[in-house]
Coordinates of C-alpha atoms and ligand atoms in Angstrom, one line a residue:
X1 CA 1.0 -4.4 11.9
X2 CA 1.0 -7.0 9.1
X3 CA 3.7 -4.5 6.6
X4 CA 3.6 -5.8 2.9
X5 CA 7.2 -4.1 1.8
X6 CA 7.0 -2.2 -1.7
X7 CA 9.3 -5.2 -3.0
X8 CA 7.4 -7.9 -1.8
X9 CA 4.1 -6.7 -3.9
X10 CA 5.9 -5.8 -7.0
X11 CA 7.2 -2.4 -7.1
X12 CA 11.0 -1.1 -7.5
X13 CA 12.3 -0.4 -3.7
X14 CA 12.4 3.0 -3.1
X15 CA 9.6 5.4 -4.2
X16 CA 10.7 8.3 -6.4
X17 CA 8.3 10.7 -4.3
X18 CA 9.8 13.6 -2.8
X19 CA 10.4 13.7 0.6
X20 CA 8.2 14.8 3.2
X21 CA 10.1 15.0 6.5
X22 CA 7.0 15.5 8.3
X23 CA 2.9 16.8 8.0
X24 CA 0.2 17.9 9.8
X25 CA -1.9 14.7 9.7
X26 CA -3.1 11.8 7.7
X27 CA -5.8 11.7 5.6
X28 CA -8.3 8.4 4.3
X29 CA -8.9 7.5 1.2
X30 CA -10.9 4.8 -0.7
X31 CA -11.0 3.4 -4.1
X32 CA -14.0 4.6 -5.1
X33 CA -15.2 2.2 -7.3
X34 CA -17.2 -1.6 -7.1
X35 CA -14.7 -3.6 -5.6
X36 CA -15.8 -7.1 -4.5
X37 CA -14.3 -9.0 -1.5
X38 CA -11.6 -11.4 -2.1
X39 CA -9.3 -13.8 -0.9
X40 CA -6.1 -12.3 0.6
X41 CA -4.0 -14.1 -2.2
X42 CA -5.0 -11.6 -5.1
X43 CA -4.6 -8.3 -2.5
X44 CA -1.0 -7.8 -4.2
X45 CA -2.2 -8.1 -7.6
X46 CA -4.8 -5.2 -6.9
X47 CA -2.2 -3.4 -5.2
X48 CA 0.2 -3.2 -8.6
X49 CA -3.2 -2.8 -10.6
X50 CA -4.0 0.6 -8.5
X51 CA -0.2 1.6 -9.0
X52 CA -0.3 1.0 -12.7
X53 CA -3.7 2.9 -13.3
X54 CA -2.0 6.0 -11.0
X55 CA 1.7 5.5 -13.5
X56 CA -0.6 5.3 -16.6
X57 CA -2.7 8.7 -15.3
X58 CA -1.1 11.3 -17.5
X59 CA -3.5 14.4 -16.4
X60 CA -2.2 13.7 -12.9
X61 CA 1.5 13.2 -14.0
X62 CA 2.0 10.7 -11.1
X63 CA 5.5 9.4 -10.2
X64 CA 4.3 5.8 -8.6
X65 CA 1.1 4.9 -6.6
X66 CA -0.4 8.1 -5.4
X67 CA -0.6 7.0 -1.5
X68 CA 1.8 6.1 1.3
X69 CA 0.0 3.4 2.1
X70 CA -2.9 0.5 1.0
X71 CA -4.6 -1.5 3.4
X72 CA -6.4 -4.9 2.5
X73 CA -10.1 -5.7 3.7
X74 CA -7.6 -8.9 5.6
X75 CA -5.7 -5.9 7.1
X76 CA -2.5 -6.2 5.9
X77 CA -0.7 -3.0 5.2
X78 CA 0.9 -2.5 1.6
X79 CA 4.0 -0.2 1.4
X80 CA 3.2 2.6 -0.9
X81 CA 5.1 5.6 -1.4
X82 CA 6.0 4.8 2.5
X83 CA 6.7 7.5 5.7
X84 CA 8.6 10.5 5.0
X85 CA 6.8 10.7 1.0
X86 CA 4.9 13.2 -0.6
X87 CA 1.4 11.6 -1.6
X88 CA -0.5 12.4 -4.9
X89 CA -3.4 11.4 -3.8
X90 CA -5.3 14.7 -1.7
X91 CA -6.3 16.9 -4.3
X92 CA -3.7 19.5 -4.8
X93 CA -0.1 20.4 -3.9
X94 CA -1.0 22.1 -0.3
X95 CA -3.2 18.9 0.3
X96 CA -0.6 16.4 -0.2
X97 CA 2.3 19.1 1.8
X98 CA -0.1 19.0 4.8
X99 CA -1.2 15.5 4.9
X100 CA 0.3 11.9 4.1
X101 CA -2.3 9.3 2.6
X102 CA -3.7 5.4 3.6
X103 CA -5.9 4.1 1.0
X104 CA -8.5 1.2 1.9
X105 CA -8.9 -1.2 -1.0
X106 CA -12.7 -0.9 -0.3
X107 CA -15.4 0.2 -2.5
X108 CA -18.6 2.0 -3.1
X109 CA -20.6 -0.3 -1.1
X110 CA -20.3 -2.4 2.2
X111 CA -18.8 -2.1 5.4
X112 CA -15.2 -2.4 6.0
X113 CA -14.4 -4.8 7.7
X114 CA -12.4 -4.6 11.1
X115 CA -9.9 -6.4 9.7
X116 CA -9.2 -3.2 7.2
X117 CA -10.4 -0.9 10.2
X118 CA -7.6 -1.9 12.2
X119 CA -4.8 -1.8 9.4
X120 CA -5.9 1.7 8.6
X121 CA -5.6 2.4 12.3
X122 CA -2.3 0.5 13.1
X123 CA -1.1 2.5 9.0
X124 CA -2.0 5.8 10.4
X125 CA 0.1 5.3 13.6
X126 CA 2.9 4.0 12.2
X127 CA 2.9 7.7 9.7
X128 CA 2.4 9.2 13.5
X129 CA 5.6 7.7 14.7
X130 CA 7.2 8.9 11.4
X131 CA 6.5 12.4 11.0
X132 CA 3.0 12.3 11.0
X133 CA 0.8 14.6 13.2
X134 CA -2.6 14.3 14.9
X135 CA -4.5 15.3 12.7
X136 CA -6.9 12.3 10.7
X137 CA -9.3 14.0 8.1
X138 CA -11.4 12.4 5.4
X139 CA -10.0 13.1 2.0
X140 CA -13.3 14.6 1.0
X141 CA -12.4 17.4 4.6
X142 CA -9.3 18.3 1.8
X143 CA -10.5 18.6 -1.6
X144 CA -14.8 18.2 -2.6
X145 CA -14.9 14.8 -3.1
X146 CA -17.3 11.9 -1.6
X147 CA -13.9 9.8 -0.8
X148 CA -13.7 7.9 1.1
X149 CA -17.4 7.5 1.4
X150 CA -19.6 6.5 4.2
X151 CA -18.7 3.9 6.2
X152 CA -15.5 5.0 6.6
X153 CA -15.7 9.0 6.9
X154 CA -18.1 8.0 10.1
X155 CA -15.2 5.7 11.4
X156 CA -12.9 8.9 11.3
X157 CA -15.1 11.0 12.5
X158 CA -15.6 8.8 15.4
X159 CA -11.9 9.5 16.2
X160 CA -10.8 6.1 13.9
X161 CA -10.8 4.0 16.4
X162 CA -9.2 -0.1 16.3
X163 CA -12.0 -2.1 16.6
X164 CA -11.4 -4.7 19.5
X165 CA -10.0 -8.1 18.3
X166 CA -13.2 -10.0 17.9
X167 CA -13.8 -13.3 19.9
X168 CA -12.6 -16.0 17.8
X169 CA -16.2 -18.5 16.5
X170 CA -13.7 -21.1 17.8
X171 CA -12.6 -20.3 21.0
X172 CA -12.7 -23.0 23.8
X173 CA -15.4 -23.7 25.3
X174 CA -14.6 -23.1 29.1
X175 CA -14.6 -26.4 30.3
X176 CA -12.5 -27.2 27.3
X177 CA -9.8 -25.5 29.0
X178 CA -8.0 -27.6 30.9
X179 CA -8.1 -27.1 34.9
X180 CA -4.3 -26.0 36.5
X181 CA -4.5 -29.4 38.0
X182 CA -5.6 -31.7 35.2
X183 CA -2.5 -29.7 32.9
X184 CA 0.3 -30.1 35.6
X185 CA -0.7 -34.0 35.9
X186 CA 0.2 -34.3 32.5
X187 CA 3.6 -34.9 31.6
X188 CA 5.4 -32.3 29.2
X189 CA 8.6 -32.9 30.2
X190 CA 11.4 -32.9 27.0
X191 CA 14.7 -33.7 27.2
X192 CA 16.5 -30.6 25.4
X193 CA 19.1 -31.5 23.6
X194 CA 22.0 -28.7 22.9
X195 CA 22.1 -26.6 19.8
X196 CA 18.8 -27.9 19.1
X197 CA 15.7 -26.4 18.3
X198 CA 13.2 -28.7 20.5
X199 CA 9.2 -28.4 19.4
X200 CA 7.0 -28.1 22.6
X201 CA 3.5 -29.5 22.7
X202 CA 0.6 -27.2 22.8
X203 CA -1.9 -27.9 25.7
X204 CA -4.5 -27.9 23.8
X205 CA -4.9 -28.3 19.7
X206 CA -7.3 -27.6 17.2
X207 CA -9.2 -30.0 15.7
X208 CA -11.1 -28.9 12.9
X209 CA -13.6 -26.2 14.2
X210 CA -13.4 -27.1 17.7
X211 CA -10.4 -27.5 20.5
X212 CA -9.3 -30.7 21.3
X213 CA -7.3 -31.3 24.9
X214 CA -6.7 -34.4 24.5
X215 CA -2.9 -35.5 22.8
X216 CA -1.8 -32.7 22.7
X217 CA 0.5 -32.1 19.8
X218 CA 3.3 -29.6 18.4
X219 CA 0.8 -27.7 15.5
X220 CA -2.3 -25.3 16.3
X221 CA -4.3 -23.2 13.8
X222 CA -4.5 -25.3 10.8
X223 CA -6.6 -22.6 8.8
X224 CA -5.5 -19.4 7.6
X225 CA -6.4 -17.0 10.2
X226 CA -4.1 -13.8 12.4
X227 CA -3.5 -14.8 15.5
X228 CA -1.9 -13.7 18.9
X229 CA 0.2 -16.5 20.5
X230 CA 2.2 -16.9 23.6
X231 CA 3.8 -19.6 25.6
X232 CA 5.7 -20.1 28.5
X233 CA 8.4 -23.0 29.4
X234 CA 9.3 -24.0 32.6
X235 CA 13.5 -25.1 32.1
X236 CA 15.2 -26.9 34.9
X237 CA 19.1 -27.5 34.8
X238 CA 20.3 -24.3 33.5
X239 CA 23.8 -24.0 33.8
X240 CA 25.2 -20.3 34.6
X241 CA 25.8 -18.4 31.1
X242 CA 23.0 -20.8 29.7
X243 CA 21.3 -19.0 27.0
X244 CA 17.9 -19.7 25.6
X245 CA 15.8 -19.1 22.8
X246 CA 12.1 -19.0 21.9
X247 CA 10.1 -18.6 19.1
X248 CA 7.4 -19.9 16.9
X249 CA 7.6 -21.6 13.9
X250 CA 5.4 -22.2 10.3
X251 CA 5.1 -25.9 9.0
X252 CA 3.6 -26.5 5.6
X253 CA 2.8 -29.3 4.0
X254 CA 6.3 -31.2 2.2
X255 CA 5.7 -31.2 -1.7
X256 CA 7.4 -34.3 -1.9
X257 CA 6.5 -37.7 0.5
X258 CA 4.8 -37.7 4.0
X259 CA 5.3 -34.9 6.4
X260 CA 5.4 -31.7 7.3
X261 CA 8.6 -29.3 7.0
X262 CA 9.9 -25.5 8.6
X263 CA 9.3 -23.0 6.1
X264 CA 9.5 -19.8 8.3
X265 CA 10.3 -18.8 11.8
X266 CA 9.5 -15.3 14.2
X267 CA 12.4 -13.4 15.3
X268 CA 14.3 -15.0 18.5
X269 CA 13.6 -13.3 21.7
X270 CA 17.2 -14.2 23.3
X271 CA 16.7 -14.5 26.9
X272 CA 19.9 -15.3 28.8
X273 CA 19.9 -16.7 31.9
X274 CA 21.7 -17.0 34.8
X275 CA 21.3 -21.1 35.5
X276 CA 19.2 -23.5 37.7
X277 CA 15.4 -22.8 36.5
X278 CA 14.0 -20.7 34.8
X279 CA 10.5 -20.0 33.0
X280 CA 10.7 -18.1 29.6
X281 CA 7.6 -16.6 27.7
X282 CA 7.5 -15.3 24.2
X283 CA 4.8 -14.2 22.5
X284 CA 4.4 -13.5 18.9
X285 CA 1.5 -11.1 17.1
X286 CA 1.5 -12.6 13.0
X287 CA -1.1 -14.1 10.3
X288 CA -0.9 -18.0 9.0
X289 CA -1.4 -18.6 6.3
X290 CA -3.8 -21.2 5.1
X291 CA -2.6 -25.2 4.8
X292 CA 0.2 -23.9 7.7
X293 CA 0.4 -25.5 11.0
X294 CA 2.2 -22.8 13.7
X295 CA 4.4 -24.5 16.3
X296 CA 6.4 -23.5 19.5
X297 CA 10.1 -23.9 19.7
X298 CA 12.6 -24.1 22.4
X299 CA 16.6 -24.0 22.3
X300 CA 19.2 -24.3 24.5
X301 CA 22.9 -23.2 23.8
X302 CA 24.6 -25.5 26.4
X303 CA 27.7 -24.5 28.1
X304 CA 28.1 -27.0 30.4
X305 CA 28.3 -31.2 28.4
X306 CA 27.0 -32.5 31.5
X307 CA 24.2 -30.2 32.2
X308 CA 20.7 -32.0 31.7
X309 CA 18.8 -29.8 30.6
X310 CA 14.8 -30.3 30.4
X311 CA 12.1 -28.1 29.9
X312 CA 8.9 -29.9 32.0
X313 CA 6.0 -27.3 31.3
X314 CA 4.8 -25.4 28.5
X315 CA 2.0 -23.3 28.3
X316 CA -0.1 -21.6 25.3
X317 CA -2.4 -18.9 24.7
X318 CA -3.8 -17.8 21.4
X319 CA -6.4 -15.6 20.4
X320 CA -6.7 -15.6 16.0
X321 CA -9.6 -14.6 14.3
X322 CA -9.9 -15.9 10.0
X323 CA -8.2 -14.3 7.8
Ligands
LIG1 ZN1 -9.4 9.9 -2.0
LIG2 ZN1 -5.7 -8.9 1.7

């Protein structure tokens, strides 16, 4: 779940809402109005636009923005009133005592798309592991009201399921993929130096709208997209008490001169190993934004001065669909 904290859109950290320690379900809600598509950049903006519209509501008295939480049409889930919170949003006082409340920022026309289906999904469980129970019920199955219209009162009805991750239009080609045999004759062997965060190269790249398996290189997904990653490396020379670290890493564009620079890493899975070889895999769920490059890094905390240390295979799977 892409989570969008209340203090990364705009609004003060805690909600003033009254607690909620748990409830008997979650119900959907939409915004009831036009509401055009657009790019994922201006989702925060109509995010403090529906809080300020609830704030300025004075029939309704609201506290803050009347759900727990808002989901974007590119998925991303925006901290609202957040678990454990009363919502405004279901009608009346029982309504909002029996059941928390995810608003999709989708309108009165149009399908959601599964980007949006899937953040309401992964919204909904995260209120079910935080006091949230089974129940999932249309706004309207609260209080007579159309919200949250059509598309989406079918898609709970149908038990709100996560629609599957959708084939990527630029997927490989299978004989794009390189062959086990081809990829081992290849040399990705790299001297790991201590301390050092090493990039690995990806077996295959992207190259504009098609997959390239030639050169590799250290970047992949160069548009903005959400993507599943993994690799795997192969590291010979381990030295007992060795520890090593994976993780992936975002490149943007430098604003000054040639190049590109680190502007964000994923949390370090900290494998620690025993010595002699080993092969480590990490994988990492996120969304890149666009003008990024994603990379793969390796480190090695060497114990041992004399120890070399290489790591001579690197593997890479992704599945990432546009954002
Ligand atoms: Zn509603
Ligand atoms: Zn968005």
């Amino acid at each position: 779940m892409q989570l969008i904290a209340r203090t990364a859109w705009g609004a003060p950290a805690a909600s003033p809402a009254a607690a909620l320690p748990s409830a008997r379900g979650v119900a959907v809600h939409y915004l009831g109005v036009r509401y055009d598509s657009r790019p994922h950049s201006q989702c925060a903006a109509q995010v403090r636009s529906v809080r300020s519209s609830h704030l300025a509501n004075k029939q309704e008295n609201y506290l803050d923005v009347a759900y727990n939480f808002l989901i974007c049409e590119h998925g991303a889930v925006f901290e609202g009133r957040g678990v454990r919170k009363r919502s405004g949003a279901n009608g009346g006082t029982a309504q909002n005592a029996s059941h928390y409340a995810v608003c999709a920022l989708h309108g009165t026309s149009g399908q959601p798309s599964d980007a949006l289906l899937r953040g309401l999904g992964e919204a909904i469980a995260h209120l079910q592991a935080n006091g949230a129970g089974r129940e999932v019920v249309c706004h309207g199955d609260l209080t007579a009201t159309a919200c949250p219209g059509g598309p989406l009162t079918s898609w709970v009805r149908a038990g709100h399921p996560l629609p599957p991750i959708s084939t990527p239009p630029n997927r490989p080609e299978e004989d794009a993929v390189p062959t086990a045999a081809a990829f081992r004759a290849r040399d990705y062997t790299r001297k790991l130096r201590p301390d050092e965060w090493t990039l690995l190269n990806w077996t295959r790249r992207q190259d504009g709208e098609k997959w390239a398996t030639k050169d590799p290189e250290p970047s992949l997904l160069l548009s903005a997209c959400q993507y599943t990653a993994s690799f795997g490396v192969r590291i010979k020379g381990l030295q007992p008490g060795d520890e090593v670290q994976l993780r992936f890493s975002y490149w943007a564009k430098k604003k000054e001169g040639d190049g590109w620079e680190r502007v964000a890493t994923t949390p370090i899975d900290s494998p620690a190993h025993v010595g002699g070889s080993g092969h480590f895999t990490y994988q990492w769920t996120g969304r890149l934004p666009a003008g990024r490059r994603l990379r793969a890094e390796v480190l090695h905390f060497r114990r041992d001065a004399d120890a070399k240390v290489v790591c001579d295979l690197a593997d890479f799977e992704a599945s990432y669909w546009p954002a």
